[in-house]
PDB file of C-alpha atoms in Angstrom:
ATOM      1  CA  UNK A   1     -80.292-123.375  -3.112  1.00 94.00           C
ATOM      2  CA  UNK A   2     -79.506-120.011  -1.591  1.00 96.00           C
ATOM      3  CA  UNK A   3     -78.483-117.280  -4.002  1.00 98.00           C
ATOM      4  CA  UNK A   4     -76.883-115.283  -1.214  1.00 97.00           C
ATOM      5  CA  UNK A   5     -73.108-115.778  -1.314  1.00 96.00           C
ATOM      6  CA  UNK A   6     -73.337-118.109  -4.336  1.00 98.00           C
ATOM      7  CA  UNK A   7     -70.844-118.093  -7.200  1.00 98.00           C
ATOM      8  CA  UNK A   8     -72.420-118.099 -10.655  1.00 98.00           C
ATOM      9  CA  UNK A   9     -71.358-118.333 -14.272  1.00 98.00           C
ATOM     10  CA  UNK A  10     -73.685-116.763 -16.837  1.00 98.00           C
ATOM     11  CA  UNK A  11     -72.786-117.178 -20.496  1.00 98.00           C
ATOM     12  CA  UNK A  12     -73.974-114.322 -22.634  1.00 98.00           C
ATOM     13  CA  UNK A  13     -73.902-112.350 -19.387  1.00 98.00           C
ATOM     14  CA  UNK A  14     -73.078-108.981 -20.957  1.00 97.00           C
ATOM     15  CA  UNK A  15     -76.390-108.420 -22.751  1.00 96.00           C
ATOM     16  CA  UNK A  16     -79.998-109.499 -23.075  1.00 96.00           C
ATOM     17  CA  UNK A  17     -81.298-112.356 -20.955  1.00 98.00           C
ATOM     18  CA  UNK A  18     -77.836-113.127 -19.625  1.00 98.00           C
ATOM     19  CA  UNK A  19     -77.296-109.570 -18.440  1.00 98.00           C
ATOM     20  CA  UNK A  20     -80.712-109.515 -16.758  1.00 98.00           C
ATOM     21  CA  UNK A  21     -79.857-112.774 -15.016  1.00 98.00           C
ATOM     22  CA  UNK A  22     -76.499-111.476 -13.830  1.00 98.00           C
ATOM     23  CA  UNK A  23     -78.143-108.340 -12.477  1.00 98.00           C
ATOM     24  CA  UNK A  24     -80.803-110.333 -10.638  1.00 98.00           C
ATOM     25  CA  UNK A  25     -78.311-112.689  -9.016  1.00 98.00           C
ATOM     26  CA  UNK A  26     -76.179-109.789  -7.839  1.00 98.00           C
ATOM     27  CA  UNK A  27     -79.216-107.938  -6.486  1.00 98.00           C
ATOM     28  CA  UNK A  28     -80.083-111.047  -4.478  1.00 98.00           C
ATOM     29  CA  UNK A  29     -76.659-111.254  -2.876  1.00 98.00           C
ATOM     30  CA  UNK A  30     -74.571-113.550  -5.077  1.00 98.00           C
ATOM     31  CA  UNK A  31     -70.931-113.387  -4.057  1.00 97.00           C
ATOM     32  CA  UNK A  32     -69.731-113.314  -7.659  1.00 98.00           C
ATOM     33  CA  UNK A  33     -71.162-113.546 -11.170  1.00 98.00           C
ATOM     34  CA  UNK A  34     -68.752-114.379 -13.985  1.00 98.00           C
ATOM     35  CA  UNK A  35     -70.096-113.320 -17.377  1.00 98.00           C
ATOM     36  CA  UNK A  36     -68.684-115.260 -20.328  1.00 98.00           C
ATOM     37  CA  UNK A  37     -69.251-113.137 -23.432  1.00 98.00           C
ATOM     38  CA  UNK A  38     -67.640-111.490 -26.457  1.00 97.00           C
ATOM     39  CA  UNK A  39     -68.763-107.910 -25.874  1.00 96.00           C
ATOM     40  CA  UNK A  40     -65.783-106.229 -24.246  1.00 97.00           C
ATOM     41  CA  UNK A  41     -67.233-102.717 -24.293  1.00 97.00           C
ATOM     42  CA  UNK A  42     -70.507-103.749 -22.691  1.00 97.00           C
ATOM     43  CA  UNK A  43     -68.722-106.016 -20.229  1.00 98.00           C
ATOM     44  CA  UNK A  44     -66.502-103.164 -19.060  1.00 98.00           C
ATOM     45  CA  UNK A  45     -69.503-100.860 -18.695  1.00 98.00           C
ATOM     46  CA  UNK A  46     -71.352-103.422 -16.588  1.00 98.00           C
ATOM     47  CA  UNK A  47     -68.297-103.996 -14.418  1.00 98.00           C
ATOM     48  CA  UNK A  48     -68.128-100.242 -13.761  1.00 98.00           C
ATOM     49  CA  UNK A  49     -71.849-100.129 -12.990  1.00 98.00           C
ATOM     50  CA  UNK A  50     -72.320-103.328 -10.997  1.00 98.00           C
ATOM     51  CA  UNK A  51     -69.030-103.440  -9.136  1.00 97.00           C
ATOM     52  CA  UNK A  52     -66.334-106.001  -8.489  1.00 97.00           C
ATOM     53  CA  UNK A  53     -68.765-108.866  -7.840  1.00 98.00           C
ATOM     54  CA  UNK A  54     -69.514-108.778 -11.594  1.00 98.00           C
ATOM     55  CA  UNK A  55     -66.597-110.185 -13.553  1.00 98.00           C
ATOM     56  CA  UNK A  56     -66.525-110.082 -17.331  1.00 98.00           C
ATOM     57  CA  UNK A  57     -64.404-112.673 -19.128  1.00 98.00           C
ATOM     58  CA  UNK A  58     -63.929-112.605 -22.878  1.00 98.00           C
ATOM     59  CA  UNK A  59     -64.872-116.170 -23.773  1.00 98.00           C
ATOM     60  CA  UNK A  60     -66.031-117.776 -27.002  1.00 98.00           C
ATOM     61  CA  UNK A  61     -68.074-120.650 -25.586  1.00 98.00           C
ATOM     62  CA  UNK A  62     -67.718-122.599 -28.822  1.00 98.00           C
ATOM     63  CA  UNK A  63     -64.006-123.016 -27.997  1.00 98.00           C
ATOM     64  CA  UNK A  64     -63.394-125.623 -25.293  1.00 98.00           C
ATOM     65  CA  UNK A  65     -59.945-124.344 -24.351  1.00 98.00           C
ATOM     66  CA  UNK A  66     -61.261-120.835 -23.688  1.00 98.00           C
ATOM     67  CA  UNK A  67     -64.091-122.192 -21.539  1.00 98.00           C
ATOM     68  CA  UNK A  68     -61.785-124.447 -19.537  1.00 98.00           C
ATOM     69  CA  UNK A  69     -59.377-121.587 -18.832  1.00 98.00           C
ATOM     70  CA  UNK A  70     -62.199-119.244 -17.796  1.00 98.00           C
ATOM     71  CA  UNK A  71     -63.819-121.800 -15.488  1.00 98.00           C
ATOM     72  CA  UNK A  72     -60.444-122.551 -13.916  1.00 98.00           C
ATOM     73  CA  UNK A  73     -59.930-118.834 -13.300  1.00 98.00           C
ATOM     74  CA  UNK A  74     -63.317-118.513 -11.598  1.00 98.00           C
ATOM     75  CA  UNK A  75     -62.732-121.583  -9.449  1.00 98.00           C
ATOM     76  CA  UNK A  76     -59.248-120.398  -8.515  1.00 97.00           C
ATOM     77  CA  UNK A  77     -60.650-117.116  -7.249  1.00 96.00           C
ATOM     78  CA  UNK A  78     -63.915-118.279  -5.715  1.00 94.00           C
ATOM     79  CA  UNK A  79     -63.704-122.079  -5.306  1.00 87.00           C
ATOM     80  CA  UNK A  80     -66.604-124.134  -6.678  1.00 92.00           C
ATOM     81  CA  UNK A  81     -69.389-122.689  -8.801  1.00 98.00           C
ATOM     82  CA  UNK A  82     -72.943-123.212  -7.537  1.00 98.00           C
ATOM     83  CA  UNK A  83     -75.044-121.732 -10.359  1.00 98.00           C
ATOM     84  CA  UNK A  84     -74.635-121.962 -14.134  1.00 98.00           C
ATOM     85  CA  UNK A  85     -76.924-120.271 -16.657  1.00 99.00           C
ATOM     86  CA  UNK A  86     -76.089-120.998 -20.299  1.00 98.00           C
ATOM     87  CA  UNK A  87     -77.686-118.077 -22.137  1.00 98.00           C
ATOM     88  CA  UNK A  88     -75.170-117.391 -24.924  1.00 97.00           C
ATOM     89  CA  UNK A  89     -76.577-118.083 -28.386  1.00 96.00           C
ATOM     90  CA  UNK A  90     -76.497-117.029 -32.034  1.00 95.00           C
ATOM     91  CA  UNK A  91     -79.347-117.069 -34.529  1.00 92.00           C
ATOM     92  CA  UNK A  92     -77.429-118.631 -37.476  1.00 94.00           C
ATOM     93  CA  UNK A  93     -80.284-118.095 -39.979  1.00 93.00           C
ATOM     94  CA  UNK A  94     -80.184-120.151 -43.186  1.00 95.00           C
ATOM     95  CA  UNK A  95     -82.489-122.290 -45.308  1.00 96.00           C
ATOM     96  CA  UNK A  96     -81.647-125.774 -46.517  1.00 97.00           C
ATOM     97  CA  UNK A  97     -82.403-124.616 -50.063  1.00 96.00           C
ATOM     98  CA  UNK A  98     -82.467-120.940 -51.000  1.00 94.00           C
ATOM     99  CA  UNK A  99     -82.009-118.821 -54.101  1.00 92.00           C
ATOM    100  CA  UNK A 100     -78.312-118.634 -53.194  1.00 92.00           C
ATOM    101  CA  UNK A 101     -77.931-122.415 -53.093  1.00 95.00           C
ATOM    102  CA  UNK A 102     -77.872-125.165 -50.445  1.00 97.00           C
ATOM    103  CA  UNK A 103     -77.395-124.575 -46.726  1.00 96.00           C
ATOM    104  CA  UNK A 104     -73.947-123.060 -46.022  1.00 96.00           C
ATOM    105  CA  UNK A 105     -72.448-125.549 -43.619  1.00 97.00           C
ATOM    106  CA  UNK A 106     -70.302-122.903 -41.934  1.00 98.00           C
ATOM    107  CA  UNK A 107     -73.511-121.163 -40.803  1.00 97.00           C
ATOM    108  CA  UNK A 108     -74.988-124.414 -39.508  1.00 98.00           C
ATOM    109  CA  UNK A 109     -71.737-125.343 -37.780  1.00 98.00           C
ATOM    110  CA  UNK A 110     -71.542-121.987 -35.996  1.00 98.00           C
ATOM    111  CA  UNK A 111     -75.097-122.327 -34.694  1.00 98.00           C
ATOM    112  CA  UNK A 112     -74.445-125.810 -33.340  1.00 98.00           C
ATOM    113  CA  UNK A 113     -71.025-124.938 -31.918  1.00 98.00           C
ATOM    114  CA  UNK A 114     -72.234-121.889 -29.987  1.00 98.00           C
ATOM    115  CA  UNK A 115     -75.746-122.968 -29.008  1.00 98.00           C
ATOM    116  CA  UNK A 116     -75.120-126.651 -28.228  1.00 98.00           C
ATOM    117  CA  UNK A 117     -71.392-127.240 -27.845  1.00 98.00           C
ATOM    118  CA  UNK A 118     -71.141-124.028 -25.812  1.00 98.00           C
ATOM    119  CA  UNK A 119     -73.366-125.270 -22.966  1.00 98.00           C
ATOM    120  CA  UNK A 120     -71.696-128.695 -23.101  1.00 98.00           C
ATOM    121  CA  UNK A 121     -68.259-127.076 -22.839  1.00 98.00           C
ATOM    122  CA  UNK A 122     -69.336-125.092 -19.790  1.00 98.00           C
ATOM    123  CA  UNK A 123     -71.103-127.999 -18.073  1.00 98.00           C
ATOM    124  CA  UNK A 124     -68.244-130.476 -18.518  1.00 98.00           C
ATOM    125  CA  UNK A 125     -65.798-127.872 -17.216  1.00 98.00           C
ATOM    126  CA  UNK A 126     -67.868-126.937 -14.160  1.00 98.00           C
ATOM    127  CA  UNK A 127     -69.280-130.324 -13.160  1.00 98.00           C
ATOM    128  CA  UNK A 128     -66.147-131.858 -11.558  1.00 98.00           C
ATOM    129  CA  UNK A 129     -65.633-128.974  -9.136  1.00 98.00           C
ATOM    130  CA  UNK A 130     -69.347-128.692  -8.438  1.00 98.00           C
ATOM    131  CA  UNK A 131     -69.634-132.414  -7.686  1.00 98.00           C
ATOM    132  CA  UNK A 132     -66.646-132.298  -5.332  1.00 97.00           C
ATOM    133  CA  UNK A 133     -67.889-129.266  -3.397  1.00 97.00           C
ATOM    134  CA  UNK A 134     -69.419-129.261   0.064  1.00 96.00           C
ATOM    135  CA  UNK A 135     -73.199-129.849  -0.136  1.00 97.00           C
ATOM    136  CA  UNK A 136     -75.819-127.744   1.562  1.00 96.00           C
ATOM    137  CA  UNK A 137     -77.829-129.113   4.466  1.00 95.00           C
ATOM    138  CA  UNK A 138     -80.327-130.354   1.888  1.00 95.00           C
ATOM    139  CA  UNK A 139     -77.646-132.132  -0.126  1.00 97.00           C
ATOM    140  CA  UNK A 140     -77.458-129.625  -2.972  1.00 98.00           C
ATOM    141  CA  UNK A 141     -74.194-128.814  -4.680  1.00 98.00           C
ATOM    142  CA  UNK A 142     -75.337-126.823  -7.681  1.00 98.00           C
ATOM    143  CA  UNK A 143     -77.880-126.059 -10.348  1.00 98.00           C
ATOM    144  CA  UNK A 144     -77.357-125.835 -14.109  1.00 99.00           C
ATOM    145  CA  UNK A 145     -79.912-123.988 -16.234  1.00 99.00           C
ATOM    146  CA  UNK A 146     -79.738-124.173 -20.017  1.00 99.00           C
ATOM    147  CA  UNK A 147     -81.613-121.702 -22.175  1.00 98.00           C
ATOM    148  CA  UNK A 148     -83.510-123.208 -25.098  1.00 98.00           C
ATOM    149  CA  UNK A 149     -86.323-121.557 -27.095  1.00 96.00           C
ATOM    150  CA  UNK A 150     -89.851-122.088 -28.342  1.00 94.00           C
ATOM    151  CA  UNK A 151     -88.079-122.842 -31.621  1.00 94.00           C
ATOM    152  CA  UNK A 152     -87.144-126.202 -30.089  1.00 97.00           C
ATOM    153  CA  UNK A 153     -90.757-127.194 -30.835  1.00 96.00           C
ATOM    154  CA  UNK A 154     -91.989-124.720 -33.463  1.00 94.00           C
ATOM    155  CA  UNK A 155     -88.938-123.811 -35.480  1.00 92.00           C
ATOM    156  CA  UNK A 156     -89.527-121.291 -38.213  1.00 90.00           C
ATOM    157  CA  UNK A 157     -88.337-121.439 -41.799  1.00 93.00           C
ATOM    158  CA  UNK A 158     -84.648-120.614 -41.851  1.00 94.00           C
ATOM    159  CA  UNK A 159     -84.049-121.742 -38.263  1.00 94.00           C
ATOM    160  CA  UNK A 160     -82.540-125.138 -38.997  1.00 97.00           C
ATOM    161  CA  UNK A 161     -79.408-124.719 -36.880  1.00 97.00           C
ATOM    162  CA  UNK A 162     -81.102-122.675 -34.175  1.00 96.00           C
ATOM    163  CA  UNK A 163     -84.018-125.077 -33.738  1.00 97.00           C
ATOM    164  CA  UNK A 164     -81.805-128.151 -33.852  1.00 98.00           C
ATOM    165  CA  UNK A 165     -79.477-126.764 -31.185  1.00 98.00           C
ATOM    166  CA  UNK A 166     -82.294-125.650 -28.898  1.00 98.00           C
ATOM    167  CA  UNK A 167     -84.176-128.944 -29.296  1.00 98.00           C
ATOM    168  CA  UNK A 168     -80.957-130.737 -28.347  1.00 98.00           C
ATOM    169  CA  UNK A 169     -80.777-128.766 -25.085  1.00 98.00           C
ATOM    170  CA  UNK A 170     -84.312-129.890 -24.270  1.00 98.00           C
ATOM    171  CA  UNK A 171     -83.385-133.463 -25.146  1.00 98.00           C
ATOM    172  CA  UNK A 172     -80.287-133.647 -22.972  1.00 98.00           C
ATOM    173  CA  UNK A 173     -82.050-132.274 -19.882  1.00 98.00           C
ATOM    174  CA  UNK A 174     -83.417-135.641 -18.774  1.00 98.00           C
ATOM    175  CA  UNK A 175     -80.256-137.759 -19.129  1.00 98.00           C
ATOM    176  CA  UNK A 176     -78.154-135.066 -17.458  1.00 98.00           C
ATOM    177  CA  UNK A 177     -80.621-134.677 -14.597  1.00 98.00           C
ATOM    178  CA  UNK A 178     -80.585-138.432 -14.053  1.00 98.00           C
ATOM    179  CA  UNK A 179     -76.801-138.624 -14.183  1.00 98.00           C
ATOM    180  CA  UNK A 180     -76.043-135.660 -11.930  1.00 98.00           C
ATOM    181  CA  UNK A 181     -78.744-136.307  -9.325  1.00 98.00           C
ATOM    182  CA  UNK A 182     -76.355-138.552  -7.388  1.00 98.00           C
ATOM    183  CA  UNK A 183     -74.052-135.555  -6.974  1.00 98.00           C
ATOM    184  CA  UNK A 184     -76.766-133.202  -5.743  1.00 98.00           C
ATOM    185  CA  UNK A 185     -76.674-131.186  -8.984  1.00 98.00           C
ATOM    186  CA  UNK A 186     -79.935-130.117 -10.572  1.00 98.00           C
ATOM    187  CA  UNK A 187     -80.411-129.577 -14.319  1.00 98.00           C
ATOM    188  CA  UNK A 188     -83.167-127.461 -15.815  1.00 98.00           C
ATOM    189  CA  UNK A 189     -83.967-125.878 -19.164  1.00 98.00           C
ATOM    190  CA  UNK A 190     -85.901-122.677 -19.777  1.00 98.00           C
ATOM    191  CA  UNK A 191     -87.376-122.040 -23.223  1.00 98.00           C
ATOM    192  CA  UNK A 192     -88.239-118.348 -23.579  1.00 96.00           C
ATOM    193  CA  UNK A 193     -90.417-116.930 -26.323  1.00 92.00           C
ATOM    194  CA  UNK A 194     -89.938-113.448 -27.765  1.00 90.00           C
ATOM    195  CA  UNK A 195     -88.146-111.223 -25.253  1.00 92.00           C
ATOM    196  CA  UNK A 196     -87.213-107.615 -25.916  1.00 88.00           C
ATOM    197  CA  UNK A 197     -83.440-107.984 -26.036  1.00 88.00           C
ATOM    198  CA  UNK A 198     -80.728-106.435 -28.244  1.00 80.00           C
ATOM    199  CA  UNK A 199     -81.174-109.256 -30.764  1.00 74.00           C
ATOM    200  CA  UNK A 200     -84.386-107.493 -31.815  1.00 77.00           C
ATOM    201  CA  UNK A 201     -82.870-104.001 -32.069  1.00 73.00           C
ATOM    202  CA  UNK A 202     -82.632-104.217 -35.850  1.00 65.00           C
ATOM    203  CA  UNK A 203     -86.138-105.628 -36.289  1.00 70.00           C
ATOM    204  CA  UNK A 204     -88.704-103.124 -37.647  1.00 75.00           C
ATOM    205  CA  UNK A 205     -91.321-102.086 -35.053  1.00 82.00           C
ATOM    206  CA  UNK A 206     -94.143-103.493 -37.187  1.00 80.00           C
ATOM    207  CA  UNK A 207     -92.493-106.909 -37.262  1.00 75.00           C
ATOM    208  CA  UNK A 208     -91.908-106.823 -33.500  1.00 79.00           C
ATOM    209  CA  UNK A 209     -95.581-105.975 -32.980  1.00 81.00           C
ATOM    210  CA  UNK A 210     -96.596-108.852 -35.239  1.00 81.00           C
ATOM    211  CA  UNK A 211     -94.388-111.225 -33.299  1.00 80.00           C
ATOM    212  CA  UNK A 212     -95.730-110.012 -29.949  1.00 81.00           C
ATOM    213  CA  UNK A 213     -99.271-110.565 -31.219  1.00 82.00           C
ATOM    214  CA  UNK A 214     -98.565-114.310 -31.351  1.00 84.00           C
ATOM    215  CA  UNK A 215     -98.678-114.343 -27.538  1.00 87.00           C
ATOM    216  CA  UNK A 216    -102.058-114.987 -25.946  1.00 87.00           C
ATOM    217  CA  UNK A 217    -101.590-112.955 -22.752  1.00 92.00           C
ATOM    218  CA  UNK A 218     -99.914-110.676 -22.020  1.00 93.00           C
ATOM    219  CA  UNK A 219     -99.882-109.664 -25.682  1.00 90.00           C
ATOM    220  CA  UNK A 220     -96.417-108.191 -25.748  1.00 90.00           C
ATOM    221  CA  UNK A 221     -92.800-109.217 -25.825  1.00 91.00           C
ATOM    222  CA  UNK A 222     -91.318-110.426 -22.587  1.00 94.00           C
ATOM    223  CA  UNK A 223     -89.000-108.283 -20.512  1.00 95.00           C
ATOM    224  CA  UNK A 224     -85.539-109.638 -19.630  1.00 97.00           C
ATOM    225  CA  UNK A 225     -86.238-109.031 -15.928  1.00 97.00           C
ATOM    226  CA  UNK A 226     -89.193-111.441 -16.178  1.00 98.00           C
ATOM    227  CA  UNK A 227     -86.861-114.131 -17.479  1.00 98.00           C
ATOM    228  CA  UNK A 228     -84.485-113.463 -14.591  1.00 98.00           C
ATOM    229  CA  UNK A 229     -87.357-113.893 -12.145  1.00 98.00           C
ATOM    230  CA  UNK A 230     -87.821-117.474 -13.343  1.00 98.00           C
ATOM    231  CA  UNK A 231     -84.104-118.152 -13.006  1.00 98.00           C
ATOM    232  CA  UNK A 232     -84.346-116.952  -9.409  1.00 98.00           C
ATOM    233  CA  UNK A 233     -87.269-119.302  -8.737  1.00 98.00           C
ATOM    234  CA  UNK A 234     -85.452-122.289 -10.213  1.00 98.00           C
ATOM    235  CA  UNK A 235     -82.290-121.655  -8.223  1.00 98.00           C
ATOM    236  CA  UNK A 236     -84.146-121.132  -4.948  1.00 98.00           C
ATOM    237  CA  UNK A 237     -86.641-123.999  -5.240  1.00 98.00           C
ATOM    238  CA  UNK A 238     -84.994-127.457  -5.137  1.00 98.00           C
ATOM    239  CA  UNK A 239     -88.079-129.157  -6.559  1.00 98.00           C
ATOM    240  CA  UNK A 240     -87.224-127.745  -9.984  1.00 98.00           C
ATOM    241  CA  UNK A 241     -85.248-130.540 -11.602  1.00 98.00           C
ATOM    242  CA  UNK A 242     -85.074-132.437 -14.880  1.00 98.00           C
ATOM    243  CA  UNK A 243     -87.692-130.370 -16.702  1.00 98.00           C
ATOM    244  CA  UNK A 244     -87.971-127.855 -19.539  1.00 98.00           C
ATOM    245  CA  UNK A 245     -90.152-124.840 -18.809  1.00 98.00           C
ATOM    246  CA  UNK A 246     -91.619-122.651 -21.553  1.00 98.00           C
ATOM    247  CA  UNK A 247     -91.781-118.941 -20.741  1.00 97.00           C
ATOM    248  CA  UNK A 248     -93.663-117.356 -23.610  1.00 94.00           C
ATOM    249  CA  UNK A 249     -97.158-116.106 -22.678  1.00 93.00           C
ATOM    250  CA  UNK A 250     -98.637-118.969 -24.689  1.00 91.00           C
ATOM    251  CA  UNK A 251     -96.843-118.034 -27.898  1.00 86.00           C
ATOM    252  CA  UNK A 252     -96.947-120.510 -30.775  1.00 85.00           C
ATOM    253  CA  UNK A 253     -94.439-119.513 -33.427  1.00 81.00           C
ATOM    254  CA  UNK A 254     -95.834-119.299 -36.977  1.00 81.00           C
ATOM    255  CA  UNK A 255     -94.010-121.016 -39.880  1.00 84.00           C
ATOM    256  CA  UNK A 256     -92.169-117.815 -40.805  1.00 77.00           C
TER     257      UNK A 256
END
């Protein structure tokens, strides 16, 4: 699918991997990128920097009504959406049994609602318009890319909600790909390893270095722009469909 003149929704599009993706799509000629996020200050700054083709919408993806209203606003302005990248996520760290007691269910619920329900809310809201849109010469109508994590396979201690939500995104890739293929809609999942994003700003340098050392080569944290490069490849190349791709320099997460 061509990125030029495409309309995209990127959740978490005001920081980290989502911001890098939004930047890349705009650089490649996307007609509009709608960033669903909860960082008003950063969203306004990016709008001022990137121009009117970048649109920030304050959206809590865990809330279906907010997602539906935001998608409707994008479709009203730009017609159907061709590209969706679900990058919004929260860490929701908690152990099943800790010194403070059993797993706080409100923490688990938040992780599942944002990381799993969020992508579902966006996909169910976008899919009808995408499926009804005019296909390309090759029969494509859109591509949906969910963002999982290496924690889907090697979850660390305290990552119960995070790992469960990311593993669920991997698990739903196949049934969604099979269902939406008849509409010319592709579904992919990318599972990044450790990328140098704002989520690591509060992590001590020594711990970041230790984490980066888990990679085989290159032995460093990934750069958000490198993640965006893979998103570009997936969007452009129609043979990417129904698969989960790990992007982690061979990193295997340790138990903790």
